[in-house]
């Protein structure tokens, strides 16, 4: 699994520069302007256009009907000019370009989704399957089927490694990142840090406002966490209402210094999530349980770090429930109101 994820990450990095950056979502992101010629242009002059190796296709406009648009791809042009027994060029030299055009090309809007257009393009008849797709708009553009399919595969790969709701890494990818960090720190003074964040009472948010609203909250939390995470750290969504951040600490003077630095990261993340996102009722914005684990020098064991931080978080939640029960019995706060205080657990490995 680890090798597969590493290979896929490398492929995505080559394709889009960074696998955390989404691939093209709409056709306009892939399209480029195309030469447009009139249908009555002599084929002999069309030949001049195709002399450039950079011209893959040419759009053809019908002067008698501006809404009618055709397409001549390079393979279509080459096949026509070659013709049977090689007499195509001689026969077509004085004919009009419109006679070579495909007057039923695939035409889409610039805002059409890459996923939809790529599937439609590949469903075409074999002879047209790999033809360019015309993109309408202020100016005519084309998108190659190869670019569409490449973008679609990249988009699917990116989504397979990330939580579709928040765009953060999902648990498997985050564990992969944690494993790489631990391996890279082996034999050095570097330490690996895992911060775990759990939204308190999130089930109550879903029950009171509906799951659609709950998704809005989760999306806002994901965006806030992404913005608050320092560069070089990886945030992720590890469960329904659970998030995590993994980081590498280059060096610390001693264990106490490492613990303080790790707790500083935890506090910064908790503070970033304290205030509700714009448009969300503060009463519906869940507070956060948090825990942090910092390894000993050399990076530690990924599975061990996760077990320890989860254990600390369970203890934190149990103690918070106990405090809440005690305060409820005392009459403050009233039933159903979450305890506003947080809990921090730190484990040195």
Tab-separated table of C-alpha atoms in Angstrom:
chain	number	residue	atom	x	y	z
A	1	UNK	CA	0.000	0.000	0.000
A	2	UNK	CA	2.802	2.401	0.916
A	3	UNK	CA	4.672	1.753	-2.346
A	4	UNK	CA	1.473	2.176	-4.357
A	5	UNK	CA	0.743	5.523	-2.704
A	6	UNK	CA	4.301	6.710	-3.226
A	7	UNK	CA	4.160	5.806	-6.925
A	8	UNK	CA	0.792	7.491	-7.354
A	9	UNK	CA	2.003	10.591	-5.534
A	10	UNK	CA	5.012	10.826	-7.832
A	11	UNK	CA	2.830	10.440	-10.921
A	12	UNK	CA	0.472	13.154	-9.713
A	13	UNK	CA	3.394	15.431	-8.912
A	14	UNK	CA	4.607	15.082	-12.491
A	15	UNK	CA	1.135	15.670	-13.875
A	16	UNK	CA	0.030	18.687	-11.838
A	17	UNK	CA	3.130	19.782	-9.950
A	18	UNK	CA	1.593	19.016	-6.572
A	19	UNK	CA	-0.987	16.322	-5.914
A	20	UNK	CA	-2.767	18.673	-3.475
A	21	UNK	CA	-3.616	21.008	-6.372
A	22	UNK	CA	-6.792	20.022	-8.184
A	23	UNK	CA	-6.669	19.115	-11.866
A	24	UNK	CA	-8.653	21.084	-14.435
A	25	UNK	CA	-12.340	20.956	-13.539
A	26	UNK	CA	-13.911	22.660	-16.569
A	27	UNK	CA	-13.066	22.505	-20.261
A	28	UNK	CA	-12.062	26.174	-20.370
A	29	UNK	CA	-9.021	25.256	-18.251
A	30	UNK	CA	-7.754	22.983	-21.038
A	31	UNK	CA	-8.939	24.696	-24.218
A	32	UNK	CA	-6.890	26.919	-26.489
A	33	UNK	CA	-7.838	29.082	-29.444
A	34	UNK	CA	-8.239	27.436	-32.816
A	35	UNK	CA	-7.844	28.885	-36.308
A	36	UNK	CA	-11.221	29.481	-37.953
A	37	UNK	CA	-11.495	29.510	-41.766
A	38	UNK	CA	-14.452	29.975	-44.096
A	39	UNK	CA	-15.980	26.971	-45.757
A	40	UNK	CA	-15.355	28.440	-49.222
A	41	UNK	CA	-11.598	28.696	-48.658
A	42	UNK	CA	-9.761	26.756	-51.403
A	43	UNK	CA	-8.139	23.589	-50.102
A	44	UNK	CA	-4.859	24.725	-51.636
A	45	UNK	CA	-4.806	27.626	-49.153
A	46	UNK	CA	-5.864	25.361	-46.288
A	47	UNK	CA	-2.677	23.438	-46.936
A	48	UNK	CA	-0.708	26.492	-45.843
A	49	UNK	CA	-2.442	26.441	-42.471
A	50	UNK	CA	-1.575	22.796	-41.831
A	51	UNK	CA	2.068	23.305	-42.736
A	52	UNK	CA	2.644	24.369	-39.137
A	53	UNK	CA	3.268	21.237	-37.026
A	54	UNK	CA	1.541	22.979	-34.120
A	55	UNK	CA	-1.862	23.032	-35.853
A	56	UNK	CA	-3.818	19.969	-34.759
A	57	UNK	CA	-7.184	21.065	-36.101
A	58	UNK	CA	-8.998	23.920	-37.828
A	59	UNK	CA	-12.554	25.129	-37.259
A	60	UNK	CA	-14.629	25.789	-40.374
A	61	UNK	CA	-17.290	28.496	-40.504
A	62	UNK	CA	-20.186	28.492	-42.960
A	63	UNK	CA	-20.533	32.077	-44.286
A	64	UNK	CA	-24.168	31.378	-45.159
A	65	UNK	CA	-25.012	30.182	-41.621
A	66	UNK	CA	-22.868	31.601	-38.804
A	67	UNK	CA	-24.333	29.140	-36.305
A	68	UNK	CA	-22.955	26.230	-38.330
A	69	UNK	CA	-19.451	25.151	-37.375
A	70	UNK	CA	-17.302	22.325	-38.685
A	71	UNK	CA	-13.947	20.802	-37.803
A	72	UNK	CA	-11.007	19.470	-39.769
A	73	UNK	CA	-8.502	17.531	-37.700
A	74	UNK	CA	-4.998	16.851	-38.945
A	75	UNK	CA	-5.686	13.102	-39.398
A	76	UNK	CA	-8.843	13.928	-41.374
A	77	UNK	CA	-6.944	16.439	-43.506
A	78	UNK	CA	-4.049	14.037	-44.118
A	79	UNK	CA	-6.369	11.187	-45.100
A	80	UNK	CA	-8.233	13.423	-47.528
A	81	UNK	CA	-5.113	14.866	-49.136
A	82	UNK	CA	-3.488	11.464	-49.503
A	83	UNK	CA	-6.582	9.854	-50.977
A	84	UNK	CA	-6.726	6.553	-52.742
A	85	UNK	CA	-3.565	5.805	-54.804
A	86	UNK	CA	-2.138	9.158	-53.639
A	87	UNK	CA	-4.225	11.377	-55.927
A	88	UNK	CA	-6.040	13.239	-53.100
A	89	UNK	CA	-4.075	16.478	-53.314
A	90	UNK	CA	-4.481	16.788	-57.081
A	91	UNK	CA	-8.210	16.134	-56.940
A	92	UNK	CA	-8.918	18.447	-53.952
A	93	UNK	CA	-6.652	21.359	-54.855
A	94	UNK	CA	-9.450	23.414	-56.392
A	95	UNK	CA	-12.227	22.251	-54.066
A	96	UNK	CA	-13.528	24.185	-51.070
A	97	UNK	CA	-12.489	23.517	-47.478
A	98	UNK	CA	-16.104	22.876	-46.488
A	99	UNK	CA	-16.024	19.602	-48.437
A	100	UNK	CA	-13.389	18.223	-46.058
A	101	UNK	CA	-15.014	19.357	-42.837
A	102	UNK	CA	-16.871	17.287	-40.301
A	103	UNK	CA	-20.051	19.319	-39.871
A	104	UNK	CA	-21.188	17.413	-36.798
A	105	UNK	CA	-18.271	17.817	-34.368
A	106	UNK	CA	-18.650	17.627	-30.617
A	107	UNK	CA	-19.280	21.160	-29.315
A	108	UNK	CA	-19.392	22.030	-25.608
A	109	UNK	CA	-19.624	25.119	-23.435
A	110	UNK	CA	-16.470	26.446	-21.722
A	111	UNK	CA	-18.052	25.733	-18.334
A	112	UNK	CA	-18.708	22.060	-19.124
A	113	UNK	CA	-17.164	19.679	-16.600
A	114	UNK	CA	-14.047	17.860	-17.762
A	115	UNK	CA	-15.388	14.606	-16.322
A	116	UNK	CA	-18.587	14.822	-18.377
A	117	UNK	CA	-16.901	15.913	-21.613
A	118	UNK	CA	-14.155	13.281	-21.410
A	119	UNK	CA	-16.712	10.504	-21.014
A	120	UNK	CA	-18.827	11.829	-23.895
A	121	UNK	CA	-15.763	12.165	-26.109
A	122	UNK	CA	-14.702	8.581	-25.504
A	123	UNK	CA	-18.233	7.356	-26.272
A	124	UNK	CA	-18.019	8.641	-29.840
A	125	UNK	CA	-17.653	6.343	-32.843
A	126	UNK	CA	-14.163	4.902	-33.307
A	127	UNK	CA	-13.362	7.201	-36.234
A	128	UNK	CA	-14.166	10.306	-34.186
A	129	UNK	CA	-13.245	9.156	-30.701
A	130	UNK	CA	-9.928	11.017	-30.609
A	131	UNK	CA	-11.020	14.133	-32.509
A	132	UNK	CA	-10.601	17.479	-30.776
A	133	UNK	CA	-13.631	18.912	-28.984
A	134	UNK	CA	-14.809	22.365	-30.049
A	135	UNK	CA	-15.428	24.813	-27.205
A	136	UNK	CA	-17.862	27.673	-27.850
A	137	UNK	CA	-17.626	31.156	-26.388
A	138	UNK	CA	-16.527	34.627	-27.419
A	139	UNK	CA	-13.897	32.905	-29.550
A	140	UNK	CA	-13.809	29.307	-30.771
A	141	UNK	CA	-11.419	27.027	-28.938
A	142	UNK	CA	-10.523	23.351	-28.975
A	143	UNK	CA	-9.584	20.821	-26.315
A	144	UNK	CA	-7.844	17.609	-27.275
A	145	UNK	CA	-9.346	14.332	-26.135
A	146	UNK	CA	-5.923	13.301	-24.833
A	147	UNK	CA	-5.821	16.356	-22.536
A	148	UNK	CA	-9.388	15.687	-21.405
A	149	UNK	CA	-8.675	12.063	-20.500
A	150	UNK	CA	-5.361	12.971	-18.836
A	151	UNK	CA	-7.044	15.664	-16.764
A	152	UNK	CA	-9.881	13.330	-15.828
A	153	UNK	CA	-7.498	10.611	-14.659
A	154	UNK	CA	-5.500	13.161	-12.644
A	155	UNK	CA	-8.671	14.576	-11.117
A	156	UNK	CA	-9.851	11.088	-10.099
A	157	UNK	CA	-6.442	10.259	-8.651
A	158	UNK	CA	-6.359	13.498	-6.645
A	159	UNK	CA	-9.837	12.816	-5.306
A	160	UNK	CA	-8.937	9.226	-4.417
A	161	UNK	CA	-6.212	10.528	-2.107
A	162	UNK	CA	-8.305	13.242	-0.497
A	163	UNK	CA	-11.524	13.569	1.404
A	164	UNK	CA	-14.124	14.668	-1.178
A	165	UNK	CA	-15.926	16.982	1.262
A	166	UNK	CA	-13.041	18.983	2.740
A	167	UNK	CA	-10.314	18.409	0.169
A	168	UNK	CA	-7.914	17.370	2.946
A	169	UNK	CA	-5.926	14.152	2.886
A	170	UNK	CA	-7.953	11.131	3.902
A	171	UNK	CA	-6.732	8.763	6.614
A	172	UNK	CA	-4.732	6.411	4.378
A	173	UNK	CA	-2.855	9.237	2.688
A	174	UNK	CA	-2.176	10.957	6.001
A	175	UNK	CA	-0.797	7.716	7.433
A	176	UNK	CA	1.401	7.439	4.366
A	177	UNK	CA	2.704	10.956	4.990
A	178	UNK	CA	3.308	10.127	8.646
A	179	UNK	CA	5.223	6.989	7.685
A	180	UNK	CA	7.431	8.918	5.283
A	181	UNK	CA	8.163	11.530	7.936
A	182	UNK	CA	9.135	8.912	10.491
A	183	UNK	CA	11.376	7.150	7.971
A	184	UNK	CA	13.047	10.399	6.924
A	185	UNK	CA	13.735	11.302	10.574
A	186	UNK	CA	15.438	7.971	11.365
A	187	UNK	CA	18.994	8.510	12.548
A	188	UNK	CA	18.530	12.266	12.944
A	189	UNK	CA	17.510	14.612	15.744
A	190	UNK	CA	14.194	15.301	14.059
A	191	UNK	CA	10.940	14.383	15.768
A	192	UNK	CA	7.510	13.613	14.355
A	193	UNK	CA	4.411	15.334	15.691
A	194	UNK	CA	0.774	14.252	15.423
A	195	UNK	CA	-2.035	16.581	16.471
A	196	UNK	CA	-5.517	15.064	16.723
A	197	UNK	CA	-8.622	17.271	16.707
A	198	UNK	CA	-12.122	16.017	17.426
A	199	UNK	CA	-15.256	18.126	16.981
A	200	UNK	CA	-17.187	17.924	20.230
A	201	UNK	CA	-20.897	17.255	20.032
A	202	UNK	CA	-20.920	17.126	16.228
A	203	UNK	CA	-23.655	14.489	16.267
A	204	UNK	CA	-25.833	17.094	17.974
A	205	UNK	CA	-25.139	19.516	15.091
A	206	UNK	CA	-26.327	16.923	12.565
A	207	UNK	CA	-29.355	16.043	14.658
A	208	UNK	CA	-30.375	19.674	15.200
A	209	UNK	CA	-29.610	21.190	11.804
A	210	UNK	CA	-29.440	18.251	9.398
A	211	UNK	CA	-26.552	16.490	7.689
A	212	UNK	CA	-26.401	19.007	4.847
A	213	UNK	CA	-25.648	21.748	7.372
A	214	UNK	CA	-23.194	19.407	9.086
A	215	UNK	CA	-21.348	19.061	5.780
A	216	UNK	CA	-21.148	22.857	5.556
A	217	UNK	CA	-19.560	22.957	9.002
A	218	UNK	CA	-17.087	20.193	8.145
A	219	UNK	CA	-16.131	21.976	4.938
A	220	UNK	CA	-15.577	25.222	6.851
A	221	UNK	CA	-13.492	23.424	9.481
A	222	UNK	CA	-11.390	21.831	6.734
A	223	UNK	CA	-10.772	25.193	5.074
A	224	UNK	CA	-9.893	26.824	8.382
A	225	UNK	CA	-7.532	23.982	9.291
A	226	UNK	CA	-5.822	24.106	5.891
A	227	UNK	CA	-5.237	27.842	6.257
A	228	UNK	CA	-3.923	27.499	9.813
A	229	UNK	CA	-1.564	24.586	9.179
A	230	UNK	CA	2.045	25.779	8.852
A	231	UNK	CA	3.812	25.202	5.564
A	232	UNK	CA	5.427	21.775	5.444
A	233	UNK	CA	2.782	20.156	7.657
A	234	UNK	CA	-0.019	17.938	6.344
A	235	UNK	CA	-3.628	18.317	7.536
A	236	UNK	CA	-6.170	15.558	6.999
A	237	UNK	CA	-9.608	14.287	7.879
A	238	UNK	CA	-9.212	10.951	9.630
A	239	UNK	CA	-12.837	10.267	10.498
A	240	UNK	CA	-16.345	11.652	10.401
A	241	UNK	CA	-15.672	14.524	12.811
A	242	UNK	CA	-11.978	13.910	13.452
A	243	UNK	CA	-9.070	15.792	11.900
A	244	UNK	CA	-5.309	15.488	12.269
A	245	UNK	CA	-2.132	17.329	11.371
A	246	UNK	CA	1.242	15.619	11.018
A	247	UNK	CA	4.498	17.556	11.128
A	248	UNK	CA	8.244	17.122	11.317
A	249	UNK	CA	10.148	19.000	14.001
A	250	UNK	CA	13.722	19.487	12.730
A	251	UNK	CA	15.277	19.661	16.155
A	252	UNK	CA	14.676	20.516	19.774
A	253	UNK	CA	17.046	21.145	22.635
A	254	UNK	CA	15.531	18.382	24.781
A	255	UNK	CA	12.290	16.525	25.443
A	256	UNK	CA	10.773	19.415	27.364
A	257	UNK	CA	11.512	21.803	24.515
A	258	UNK	CA	10.037	19.348	21.996
A	259	UNK	CA	6.894	18.981	24.102
A	260	UNK	CA	6.478	22.743	24.334
A	261	UNK	CA	6.902	23.194	20.576
A	262	UNK	CA	4.412	20.431	19.802
A	263	UNK	CA	1.899	21.865	22.234
A	264	UNK	CA	2.381	25.281	20.645
A	265	UNK	CA	1.331	23.837	17.303
A	266	UNK	CA	-1.704	22.226	18.924
A	267	UNK	CA	-2.722	25.486	20.595
A	268	UNK	CA	-2.389	27.432	17.349
A	269	UNK	CA	-4.631	24.957	15.528
A	270	UNK	CA	-7.223	24.937	18.310
A	271	UNK	CA	-7.238	28.735	18.366
A	272	UNK	CA	-7.750	28.842	14.592
A	273	UNK	CA	-10.826	26.632	14.948
A	274	UNK	CA	-12.275	28.483	17.944
A	275	UNK	CA	-14.207	31.144	16.065
A	276	UNK	CA	-17.109	30.082	13.797
A	277	UNK	CA	-16.799	30.563	10.067
A	278	UNK	CA	-18.765	33.415	8.515
A	279	UNK	CA	-22.453	32.722	8.105
A	280	UNK	CA	-22.538	29.892	10.648
A	281	UNK	CA	-24.434	30.393	13.903
A	282	UNK	CA	-21.893	30.400	16.765
A	283	UNK	CA	-24.207	28.067	18.692
A	284	UNK	CA	-23.815	25.486	15.906
A	285	UNK	CA	-20.014	25.770	15.708
A	286	UNK	CA	-18.574	22.791	17.623
A	287	UNK	CA	-15.749	23.194	20.128
A	288	UNK	CA	-12.710	20.951	19.794
A	289	UNK	CA	-11.098	18.179	21.803
A	290	UNK	CA	-7.369	18.083	21.074
A	291	UNK	CA	-4.384	15.911	21.769
A	292	UNK	CA	-0.778	15.933	20.579
A	293	UNK	CA	2.002	13.380	20.445
A	294	UNK	CA	5.667	14.111	19.804
A	295	UNK	CA	8.140	11.332	19.148
A	296	UNK	CA	11.605	10.913	20.551
A	297	UNK	CA	14.505	11.848	18.291
A	298	UNK	CA	14.568	9.694	15.179
A	299	UNK	CA	10.927	9.951	14.153
A	300	UNK	CA	9.264	7.109	16.042
A	301	UNK	CA	6.792	4.472	14.846
A	302	UNK	CA	3.769	5.744	12.838
A	303	UNK	CA	1.279	3.245	14.226
A	304	UNK	CA	2.577	3.790	17.743
A	305	UNK	CA	2.249	7.559	17.452
A	306	UNK	CA	-1.337	7.239	16.270
A	307	UNK	CA	-2.244	4.792	19.034
A	308	UNK	CA	-0.785	7.069	21.663
A	309	UNK	CA	-2.444	10.262	20.461
A	310	UNK	CA	-5.778	8.452	20.176
A	311	UNK	CA	-5.350	7.145	23.716
A	312	UNK	CA	-4.672	10.663	24.959
A	313	UNK	CA	-7.728	11.937	23.101
A	314	UNK	CA	-9.937	9.216	24.619
A	315	UNK	CA	-8.712	10.181	28.053
A	316	UNK	CA	-9.357	13.827	27.268
A	317	UNK	CA	-12.911	13.115	26.167
A	318	UNK	CA	-13.610	10.915	29.186
A	319	UNK	CA	-12.350	13.577	31.582
A	320	UNK	CA	-14.354	16.252	29.762
A	321	UNK	CA	-17.506	14.137	30.088
A	322	UNK	CA	-16.799	13.647	33.779
A	323	UNK	CA	-16.308	17.383	34.297
A	324	UNK	CA	-19.483	18.081	32.355
A	325	UNK	CA	-21.459	15.566	34.443
A	326	UNK	CA	-20.182	17.101	37.645
A	327	UNK	CA	-21.061	20.607	36.495
A	328	UNK	CA	-24.471	19.454	35.260
A	329	UNK	CA	-25.249	17.959	38.676
A	330	UNK	CA	-24.288	21.297	40.185
A	331	UNK	CA	-26.741	23.015	37.858
A	332	UNK	CA	-24.248	24.659	35.490
A	333	UNK	CA	-24.222	24.408	32.572
A	334	UNK	CA	-27.753	23.429	31.644
A	335	UNK	CA	-28.349	20.031	29.955
A	336	UNK	CA	-27.342	19.902	26.304
A	337	UNK	CA	-24.798	22.741	26.523
A	338	UNK	CA	-21.267	21.475	25.770
A	339	UNK	CA	-18.463	22.162	28.211
A	340	UNK	CA	-16.501	25.024	26.604
A	341	UNK	CA	-13.164	23.991	28.074
A	342	UNK	CA	-10.698	21.967	26.040
A	343	UNK	CA	-8.226	19.286	27.048
A	344	UNK	CA	-4.609	18.781	26.012
A	345	UNK	CA	-2.711	15.538	26.206
A	346	UNK	CA	0.968	15.274	25.346
A	347	UNK	CA	2.900	12.048	25.005
A	348	UNK	CA	6.668	11.789	24.582
A	349	UNK	CA	7.825	8.603	22.899
